[in-house]
Every structure is written in structure tokens, then in C-alpha cells.
Short mmCIF file of N, CA, C and O in Angstrom, two decimals:
data_model
loop_
_atom_site.label_atom_id
_atom_site.label_comp_id
_atom_site.label_asym_id
_atom_site.label_seq_id
_atom_site.Cartn_x
_atom_site.Cartn_y
_atom_site.Cartn_z
N MET J 93 -24.83 12.68 -101.45
CA MET J 93 -24.28 11.76 -102.44
C MET J 93 -24.40 10.35 -101.89
O MET J 93 -23.97 10.05 -100.79
N SER J 94 -24.99 9.45 -102.68
CA SER J 94 -25.18 8.07 -102.22
C SER J 94 -23.90 7.26 -102.44
O SER J 94 -23.00 7.67 -103.17
N LEU J 95 -23.86 6.11 -101.82
CA LEU J 95 -22.72 5.21 -101.96
C LEU J 95 -22.53 4.81 -103.42
O LEU J 95 -21.42 4.67 -103.90
N TYR J 96 -23.64 4.63 -104.16
CA TYR J 96 -23.56 4.25 -105.56
C TYR J 96 -22.91 5.33 -106.41
O TYR J 96 -22.20 5.05 -107.35
N GLU J 97 -23.15 6.60 -106.09
CA GLU J 97 -22.61 7.70 -106.86
C GLU J 97 -21.10 7.84 -106.69
O GLU J 97 -20.42 8.38 -107.53
N LYS J 98 -20.58 7.34 -105.59
CA LYS J 98 -19.15 7.45 -105.30
C LYS J 98 -18.33 6.38 -106.01
O LYS J 98 -17.12 6.47 -106.05
N ARG J 99 -18.97 5.38 -106.56
CA ARG J 99 -18.25 4.25 -107.13
C ARG J 99 -18.15 4.36 -108.64
O ARG J 99 -19.01 4.91 -109.30
N ASP J 100 -17.09 3.79 -109.20
CA ASP J 100 -16.92 3.73 -110.65
C ASP J 100 -17.73 2.58 -111.26
O ASP J 100 -18.02 2.58 -112.43
N LYS J 101 -18.04 1.60 -110.47
CA LYS J 101 -18.79 0.44 -110.96
C LYS J 101 -20.00 0.24 -110.06
O LYS J 101 -20.07 0.79 -108.98
N SER J 102 -20.94 -0.56 -110.54
CA SER J 102 -22.11 -0.82 -109.71
C SER J 102 -21.74 -1.73 -108.54
O SER J 102 -20.84 -2.55 -108.63
N MET J 103 -22.45 -1.53 -107.45
CA MET J 103 -22.22 -2.36 -106.27
C MET J 103 -22.77 -3.76 -106.53
O MET J 103 -23.82 -3.91 -107.13
N LYS J 104 -22.03 -4.76 -106.09
CA LYS J 104 -22.47 -6.14 -106.24
C LYS J 104 -22.80 -6.69 -104.85
O LYS J 104 -21.97 -6.65 -103.95
N ILE J 105 -24.01 -7.22 -104.73
CA ILE J 105 -24.49 -7.77 -103.46
C ILE J 105 -24.79 -9.25 -103.67
O ILE J 105 -25.50 -9.62 -104.60
N CYS J 106 -24.25 -10.06 -102.80
CA CYS J 106 -24.51 -11.50 -102.83
C CYS J 106 -25.42 -11.83 -101.65
O CYS J 106 -25.14 -11.44 -100.52
N THR J 107 -26.51 -12.51 -101.93
CA THR J 107 -27.46 -12.87 -100.89
C THR J 107 -27.57 -14.38 -100.75
O THR J 107 -27.52 -15.10 -101.74
N LEU J 108 -27.67 -14.84 -99.51
CA LEU J 108 -27.89 -16.26 -99.27
C LEU J 108 -28.54 -16.50 -97.93
O LEU J 108 -28.28 -15.74 -97.00
N PRO J 109 -29.39 -17.48 -97.83
CA PRO J 109 -30.03 -18.14 -98.96
C PRO J 109 -31.06 -17.21 -99.60
O PRO J 109 -31.55 -16.29 -98.95
N TYR J 110 -31.38 -17.49 -100.84
CA TYR J 110 -32.38 -16.71 -101.55
C TYR J 110 -33.53 -17.63 -101.94
O TYR J 110 -33.31 -18.70 -102.49
N TYR J 111 -34.73 -17.20 -101.62
CA TYR J 111 -35.94 -17.95 -101.98
C TYR J 111 -36.77 -17.06 -102.88
O TYR J 111 -37.33 -16.05 -102.44
N SER J 112 -36.87 -17.40 -104.15
CA SER J 112 -37.63 -16.58 -105.10
C SER J 112 -39.11 -16.50 -104.73
O SER J 112 -39.79 -15.56 -105.11
N SER J 113 -39.59 -17.46 -103.96
CA SER J 113 -40.99 -17.44 -103.53
C SER J 113 -41.24 -16.51 -102.34
O SER J 113 -42.38 -16.29 -101.95
N ASN J 114 -40.17 -15.96 -101.76
CA ASN J 114 -40.31 -15.07 -100.61
C ASN J 114 -40.55 -13.65 -101.09
O ASN J 114 -39.67 -13.03 -101.69
N PRO J 115 -41.74 -13.08 -100.82
CA PRO J 115 -42.03 -11.74 -101.33
C PRO J 115 -41.13 -10.66 -100.73
O PRO J 115 -40.81 -9.68 -101.40
N TYR J 116 -40.69 -10.82 -99.48
CA TYR J 116 -39.80 -9.85 -98.87
C TYR J 116 -38.49 -9.75 -99.65
O TYR J 116 -38.05 -8.67 -100.03
N GLN J 117 -37.89 -10.89 -99.93
CA GLN J 117 -36.62 -10.88 -100.65
C GLN J 117 -36.80 -10.35 -102.06
O GLN J 117 -35.98 -9.56 -102.54
N SER J 118 -37.85 -10.79 -102.74
CA SER J 118 -38.07 -10.34 -104.12
C SER J 118 -38.22 -8.83 -104.18
O SER J 118 -37.61 -8.17 -105.03
N LYS J 119 -39.00 -8.24 -103.29
CA LYS J 119 -39.20 -6.79 -103.28
C LYS J 119 -37.93 -6.05 -102.88
O LYS J 119 -37.58 -5.03 -103.47
N LEU J 120 -37.25 -6.56 -101.87
CA LEU J 120 -36.02 -5.92 -101.41
C LEU J 120 -34.99 -5.83 -102.53
O LEU J 120 -34.45 -4.77 -102.82
N TYR J 121 -34.73 -6.96 -103.18
CA TYR J 121 -33.68 -6.97 -104.19
C TYR J 121 -34.10 -6.29 -105.48
O TYR J 121 -33.26 -5.76 -106.20
N ALA J 122 -35.38 -6.24 -105.76
CA ALA J 122 -35.86 -5.48 -106.92
C ALA J 122 -35.58 -3.99 -106.71
O ALA J 122 -35.13 -3.30 -107.63
N GLN J 123 -35.79 -3.51 -105.50
CA GLN J 123 -35.51 -2.10 -105.20
C GLN J 123 -34.00 -1.81 -105.22
O GLN J 123 -33.57 -0.76 -105.69
N ILE J 124 -33.23 -2.74 -104.73
CA ILE J 124 -31.77 -2.56 -104.74
C ILE J 124 -31.26 -2.52 -106.18
O ILE J 124 -30.43 -1.69 -106.53
N GLU J 125 -31.77 -3.41 -107.01
CA GLU J 125 -31.37 -3.42 -108.42
C GLU J 125 -31.82 -2.16 -109.13
O GLU J 125 -31.12 -1.63 -109.99
N ALA J 126 -32.98 -1.62 -108.75
CA ALA J 126 -33.48 -0.38 -109.34
C ALA J 126 -32.55 0.80 -109.02
O ALA J 126 -32.52 1.78 -109.77
N GLN J 127 -31.78 0.69 -107.95
CA GLN J 127 -30.83 1.74 -107.58
C GLN J 127 -29.48 1.56 -108.28
O GLN J 127 -28.56 2.32 -108.06
N GLY J 128 -29.37 0.52 -109.10
CA GLY J 128 -28.16 0.33 -109.89
C GLY J 128 -27.21 -0.75 -109.39
O GLY J 128 -26.16 -0.97 -109.98
N ALA J 129 -27.57 -1.43 -108.31
CA ALA J 129 -26.70 -2.49 -107.79
C ALA J 129 -27.00 -3.81 -108.51
O ALA J 129 -28.09 -4.01 -109.04
N GLU J 130 -26.02 -4.67 -108.53
CA GLU J 130 -26.19 -6.02 -109.08
C GLU J 130 -26.37 -6.98 -107.91
O GLU J 130 -25.61 -6.95 -106.96
N VAL J 131 -27.40 -7.81 -108.00
CA VAL J 131 -27.67 -8.78 -106.94
C VAL J 131 -27.45 -10.18 -107.50
O VAL J 131 -28.00 -10.53 -108.53
N VAL J 132 -26.62 -10.95 -106.81
CA VAL J 132 -26.39 -12.35 -107.18
C VAL J 132 -26.82 -13.21 -106.01
O VAL J 132 -26.70 -12.82 -104.86
N THR J 133 -27.34 -14.38 -106.31
CA THR J 133 -27.81 -15.28 -105.26
C THR J 133 -26.88 -16.47 -105.12
O THR J 133 -26.33 -16.96 -106.09
N CYS J 134 -26.70 -16.90 -103.89
CA CYS J 134 -25.86 -18.05 -103.59
C CYS J 134 -26.69 -19.09 -102.85
O CYS J 134 -27.68 -18.78 -102.22
N THR J 135 -26.23 -20.30 -102.93
CA THR J 135 -26.89 -21.41 -102.27
C THR J 135 -26.07 -21.81 -101.06
O THR J 135 -24.87 -22.06 -101.19
N PRO J 136 -26.70 -21.86 -99.88
CA PRO J 136 -25.92 -22.30 -98.72
C PRO J 136 -25.56 -23.77 -98.85
O PRO J 136 -26.31 -24.55 -99.44
N GLY J 137 -24.44 -24.12 -98.36
CA GLY J 137 -23.96 -25.50 -98.41
C GLY J 137 -22.53 -25.53 -97.90
O GLY J 137 -22.02 -24.54 -97.39
N VAL J 138 -21.90 -26.64 -98.07
CA VAL J 138 -20.55 -26.82 -97.55
C VAL J 138 -19.58 -25.81 -98.15
O VAL J 138 -18.71 -25.28 -97.47
N HIS J 139 -19.73 -25.50 -99.42
CA HIS J 139 -18.77 -24.63 -100.10
C HIS J 139 -19.33 -23.24 -100.39
O HIS J 139 -18.99 -22.62 -101.39
N TRP J 140 -20.15 -22.70 -99.49
CA TRP J 140 -20.76 -21.40 -99.74
C TRP J 140 -19.71 -20.30 -99.81
O TRP J 140 -19.86 -19.37 -100.60
N LEU J 141 -18.65 -20.39 -99.03
CA LEU J 141 -17.63 -19.34 -99.05
C LEU J 141 -16.94 -19.28 -100.41
O LEU J 141 -16.69 -18.19 -100.94
N LYS J 142 -16.64 -20.42 -101.00
CA LYS J 142 -16.02 -20.46 -102.32
C LYS J 142 -16.95 -19.84 -103.36
O LYS J 142 -16.52 -19.08 -104.22
N GLN J 143 -18.22 -20.17 -103.25
CA GLN J 143 -19.22 -19.62 -104.18
C GLN J 143 -19.32 -18.10 -104.04
O GLN J 143 -19.27 -17.38 -105.03
N VAL J 144 -19.41 -17.62 -102.82
CA VAL J 144 -19.49 -16.17 -102.57
C VAL J 144 -18.22 -15.49 -103.08
O VAL J 144 -18.28 -14.46 -103.76
N SER J 145 -17.08 -16.04 -102.77
CA SER J 145 -15.81 -15.43 -103.17
C SER J 145 -15.66 -15.34 -104.69
O SER J 145 -15.07 -14.41 -105.21
N SER J 146 -16.22 -16.32 -105.40
CA SER J 146 -16.11 -16.31 -106.86
C SER J 146 -16.88 -15.14 -107.48
O SER J 146 -16.53 -14.66 -108.55
N TYR J 147 -17.91 -14.65 -106.80
CA TYR J 147 -18.67 -13.50 -107.30
C TYR J 147 -17.97 -12.17 -107.00
O TYR J 147 -18.30 -11.16 -107.61
N ARG J 148 -17.08 -12.17 -106.02
CA ARG J 148 -16.36 -10.95 -105.60
C ARG J 148 -17.33 -9.81 -105.29
O ARG J 148 -17.21 -8.71 -105.82
N PRO J 149 -18.30 -10.05 -104.38
CA PRO J 149 -19.26 -9.00 -104.06
C PRO J 149 -18.68 -7.93 -103.13
O PRO J 149 -17.67 -8.15 -102.48
N ASP J 150 -19.36 -6.80 -103.10
CA ASP J 150 -19.01 -5.74 -102.15
C ASP J 150 -19.68 -6.01 -100.80
O ASP J 150 -19.15 -5.63 -99.76
N ILE J 151 -20.85 -6.63 -100.85
CA ILE J 151 -21.62 -6.92 -99.65
C ILE J 151 -22.17 -8.34 -99.75
O ILE J 151 -22.62 -8.76 -100.81
N VAL J 152 -22.13 -9.04 -98.63
CA VAL J 152 -22.81 -10.33 -98.53
C VAL J 152 -23.95 -10.13 -97.55
O VAL J 152 -23.76 -9.63 -96.44
N HIS J 153 -25.16 -10.49 -97.98
CA HIS J 153 -26.36 -10.32 -97.16
C HIS J 153 -26.90 -11.69 -96.79
O HIS J 153 -27.42 -12.40 -97.63
N PHE J 154 -26.76 -12.03 -95.51
CA PHE J 154 -27.27 -13.29 -94.99
C PHE J 154 -28.70 -13.11 -94.52
O PHE J 154 -29.08 -12.06 -94.00
N HIS J 155 -29.47 -14.15 -94.68
CA HIS J 155 -30.81 -14.20 -94.11
C HIS J 155 -30.83 -15.34 -93.11
O HIS J 155 -30.20 -15.25 -92.09
N TRP J 156 -31.46 -16.41 -93.41
CA TRP J 156 -31.64 -17.52 -92.47
C TRP J 156 -30.36 -18.34 -92.39
O TRP J 156 -30.10 -19.20 -93.22
N THR J 157 -29.57 -18.12 -91.36
CA THR J 157 -28.29 -18.81 -91.23
C THR J 157 -28.41 -20.12 -90.45
O THR J 157 -27.48 -20.93 -90.47
N HIS J 158 -29.51 -20.33 -89.76
CA HIS J 158 -29.62 -21.51 -88.90
C HIS J 158 -29.51 -22.81 -89.69
O HIS J 158 -29.03 -23.81 -89.16
N GLY J 159 -29.90 -22.81 -90.95
CA GLY J 159 -29.79 -24.02 -91.76
C GLY J 159 -28.36 -24.47 -91.98
O GLY J 159 -28.10 -25.63 -92.28
N MET J 160 -27.42 -23.55 -91.82
CA MET J 160 -26.01 -23.90 -92.00
C MET J 160 -25.41 -24.52 -90.73
O MET J 160 -24.27 -24.98 -90.75
N MET J 161 -26.19 -24.49 -89.63
CA MET J 161 -25.64 -24.95 -88.36
C MET J 161 -26.46 -26.02 -87.67
O MET J 161 -25.93 -26.77 -86.87
N LEU J 162 -27.75 -26.07 -87.93
CA LEU J 162 -28.62 -27.00 -87.20
C LEU J 162 -28.56 -28.42 -87.76
O LEU J 162 -28.39 -28.62 -88.95
N CYS J 163 -28.71 -29.37 -86.87
CA CYS J 163 -28.82 -30.77 -87.23
C CYS J 163 -29.34 -31.53 -86.01
O CYS J 163 -29.54 -30.93 -84.96
N ARG J 164 -29.52 -32.81 -86.13
CA ARG J 164 -30.10 -33.59 -85.03
C ARG J 164 -29.08 -33.97 -83.96
O ARG J 164 -29.40 -34.13 -82.81
N ASN J 165 -27.84 -34.12 -84.34
CA ASN J 165 -26.79 -34.53 -83.42
C ASN J 165 -26.14 -33.30 -82.80
O ASN J 165 -25.64 -32.43 -83.51
N THR J 166 -26.11 -33.23 -81.48
CA THR J 166 -25.59 -32.06 -80.77
C THR J 166 -24.13 -31.78 -81.13
O THR J 166 -23.76 -30.63 -81.40
N MET J 167 -23.30 -32.78 -81.12
CA MET J 167 -21.88 -32.57 -81.42
C MET J 167 -21.68 -32.11 -82.86
O MET J 167 -20.83 -31.28 -83.14
N ARG J 168 -22.47 -32.66 -83.76
CA ARG J 168 -22.38 -32.23 -85.16
C ARG J 168 -22.82 -30.77 -85.29
O ARG J 168 -22.22 -30.01 -86.04
N CYS J 169 -23.83 -30.37 -84.54
CA CYS J 169 -24.28 -28.97 -84.55
C CYS J 169 -23.17 -28.04 -84.05
O CYS J 169 -22.96 -26.98 -84.60
N VAL J 170 -22.51 -28.46 -83.01
CA VAL J 170 -21.39 -27.66 -82.48
C VAL J 170 -20.31 -27.53 -83.55
O VAL J 170 -19.79 -26.44 -83.82
N GLY J 171 -19.98 -28.64 -84.20
CA GLY J 171 -18.97 -28.61 -85.25
C GLY J 171 -19.38 -27.72 -86.42
O GLY J 171 -18.58 -26.93 -86.92
N LYS J 172 -20.64 -27.83 -86.85
CA LYS J 172 -21.13 -27.00 -87.95
C LYS J 172 -21.12 -25.52 -87.57
O LYS J 172 -20.81 -24.67 -88.39
N SER J 173 -21.47 -25.23 -86.31
CA SER J 173 -21.47 -23.84 -85.85
C SER J 173 -20.05 -23.27 -85.83
O SER J 173 -19.82 -22.13 -86.25
N LEU J 174 -19.10 -24.05 -85.35
CA LEU J 174 -17.70 -23.60 -85.34
C LEU J 174 -17.18 -23.41 -86.76
O LEU J 174 -16.44 -22.46 -87.04
N TYR J 175 -17.56 -24.31 -87.65
CA TYR J 175 -17.14 -24.21 -89.05
C TYR J 175 -17.73 -22.94 -89.68
O TYR J 175 -17.02 -22.20 -90.35
N PHE J 176 -19.00 -22.69 -89.44
CA PHE J 176 -19.65 -21.49 -89.97
C PHE J 176 -18.95 -20.24 -89.45
O PHE J 176 -18.67 -19.31 -90.19
N ARG J 177 -18.64 -20.23 -88.17
CA ARG J 177 -17.94 -19.09 -87.57
C ARG J 177 -16.56 -18.88 -88.21
O ARG J 177 -16.16 -17.76 -88.51
N SER J 178 -15.84 -19.95 -88.45
CA SER J 178 -14.52 -19.82 -89.08
C SER J 178 -14.65 -19.31 -90.51
O SER J 178 -13.82 -18.52 -90.97
N GLN J 179 -15.71 -19.75 -91.22
CA GLN J 179 -15.94 -19.27 -92.59
C GLN J 179 -16.28 -17.78 -92.58
O GLN J 179 -15.84 -17.04 -93.46
N LEU J 180 -17.04 -17.33 -91.59
CA LEU J 180 -17.35 -15.90 -91.48
C LEU J 180 -16.09 -15.08 -91.25
O LEU J 180 -15.94 -13.99 -91.81
N ARG J 181 -15.20 -15.60 -90.44
CA ARG J 181 -13.92 -14.89 -90.20
C ARG J 181 -13.13 -14.75 -91.49
O ARG J 181 -12.55 -13.70 -91.76
N ARG J 182 -13.09 -15.82 -92.27
CA ARG J 182 -12.39 -15.77 -93.56
C ARG J 182 -13.07 -14.79 -94.50
O ARG J 182 -12.42 -14.04 -95.23
N LEU J 183 -14.41 -14.79 -94.48
CA LEU J 183 -15.18 -13.90 -95.34
C LEU J 183 -14.89 -12.43 -95.00
O LEU J 183 -14.76 -11.60 -95.89
N ARG J 184 -14.79 -12.12 -93.74
CA ARG J 184 -14.53 -10.74 -93.30
C ARG J 184 -13.21 -10.20 -93.85
O ARG J 184 -13.05 -9.01 -94.03
N LYS J 185 -12.27 -11.08 -94.11
CA LYS J 185 -10.97 -10.65 -94.66
C LYS J 185 -11.07 -10.34 -96.16
O LYS J 185 -10.23 -9.64 -96.69
N ARG J 186 -12.09 -10.89 -96.83
CA ARG J 186 -12.20 -10.76 -98.28
C ARG J 186 -13.26 -9.77 -98.74
O ARG J 186 -13.15 -9.21 -99.83
N ILE J 187 -14.32 -9.60 -97.96
CA ILE J 187 -15.48 -8.83 -98.38
C ILE J 187 -15.63 -7.60 -97.49
O ILE J 187 -15.62 -7.73 -96.27
N PRO J 188 -15.80 -6.43 -98.09
CA PRO J 188 -15.91 -5.20 -97.28
C PRO J 188 -17.13 -5.14 -96.37
O PRO J 188 -17.06 -4.59 -95.29
N GLY J 189 -18.27 -5.71 -96.80
CA GLY J 189 -19.47 -5.58 -96.00
C GLY J 189 -20.21 -6.90 -95.81
O GLY J 189 -20.37 -7.67 -96.75
N ILE J 190 -20.62 -7.15 -94.58
CA ILE J 190 -21.42 -8.33 -94.27
C ILE J 190 -22.66 -7.84 -93.52
O ILE J 190 -22.55 -7.09 -92.55
N VAL J 191 -23.83 -8.27 -93.99
CA VAL J 191 -25.10 -7.88 -93.37
C VAL J 191 -25.85 -9.15 -93.04
O VAL J 191 -25.87 -10.10 -93.83
N TRP J 192 -26.47 -9.16 -91.87
CA TRP J 192 -27.32 -10.27 -91.49
C TRP J 192 -28.67 -9.72 -91.08
O TRP J 192 -28.75 -8.93 -90.14
N THR J 193 -29.72 -10.10 -91.78
CA THR J 193 -31.07 -9.73 -91.40
C THR J 193 -31.63 -10.86 -90.56
O THR J 193 -31.70 -12.00 -91.01
N CYS J 194 -31.98 -10.54 -89.33
CA CYS J 194 -32.50 -11.55 -88.40
C CYS J 194 -33.98 -11.80 -88.67
O CYS J 194 -34.78 -10.88 -88.63
N HIS J 195 -34.31 -13.03 -88.97
CA HIS J 195 -35.69 -13.47 -89.17
C HIS J 195 -35.95 -14.62 -88.22
O HIS J 195 -35.03 -15.32 -87.84
N ASN J 196 -37.17 -14.85 -87.92
CA ASN J 196 -37.57 -16.05 -87.20
C ASN J 196 -36.66 -16.32 -86.00
O ASN J 196 -36.00 -17.35 -85.92
N LEU J 197 -36.61 -15.42 -85.06
CA LEU J 197 -35.66 -15.52 -83.96
C LEU J 197 -35.88 -16.73 -83.05
O LEU J 197 -35.01 -17.03 -82.26
N GLN J 198 -36.97 -17.43 -83.18
CA GLN J 198 -37.17 -18.62 -82.36
C GLN J 198 -36.21 -19.73 -82.74
O GLN J 198 -35.99 -20.65 -81.99
N ASN J 199 -35.61 -19.69 -83.93
CA ASN J 199 -34.64 -20.70 -84.33
C ASN J 199 -33.32 -20.38 -83.68
O ASN J 199 -32.37 -20.98 -83.81
#
């Protein structure tokens, strides 16, 4: 019995960032939707947690997270990284599942 069969409603997955031009993401989410799940896309930015929370997903799927933390100023990068970490902690209290697919590990 799959996870989808155990639920009364379809699973909702929020992905960020999402690039419609990326064939990997397009194929992945097309297959997930074919299994009956709903996929919503979010835009990374200062208020990404509010955006994700408004969708009330079962799973949040992160891809390239470095854009939420990198910048030219070292101290600002540290601040953005700490902020991102605090937002993840808040997210863990609200969302049952968090997935991060590691891409481009040189970043």
C-alpha cells in the first residue's frame, strides 16, 4: 500500500525554487502529479516560509538552497545563513516532511 492510498486527500508537495526550463524538475513533478499528488511551486526570497506555510503542504522539496544564503559580503552571508537555518527550524514544526535534493555541490 502506497502513502497515497493511506490518505483521504491527495498529498501536497511544495517545491522551491522551481525552474520550468529545468527538464529534471519538469519530469520529476509530472510523475509525482501522475501518482495523484498536487505540486505547488514557491519562489525563494525573504518571505519564502510565509509562502510555503500558506499552501499547507505535506512535503517541502528544496533544490538549490545556496541562492538563499550567498552574497558578496561575508558577514551578510553569515546572517543570511543563520536566518535560513532559523526558518528551517520553524518549518520543521509546521510541515511533516522536508526533502533536500543536493545539486551542484561545488556551491
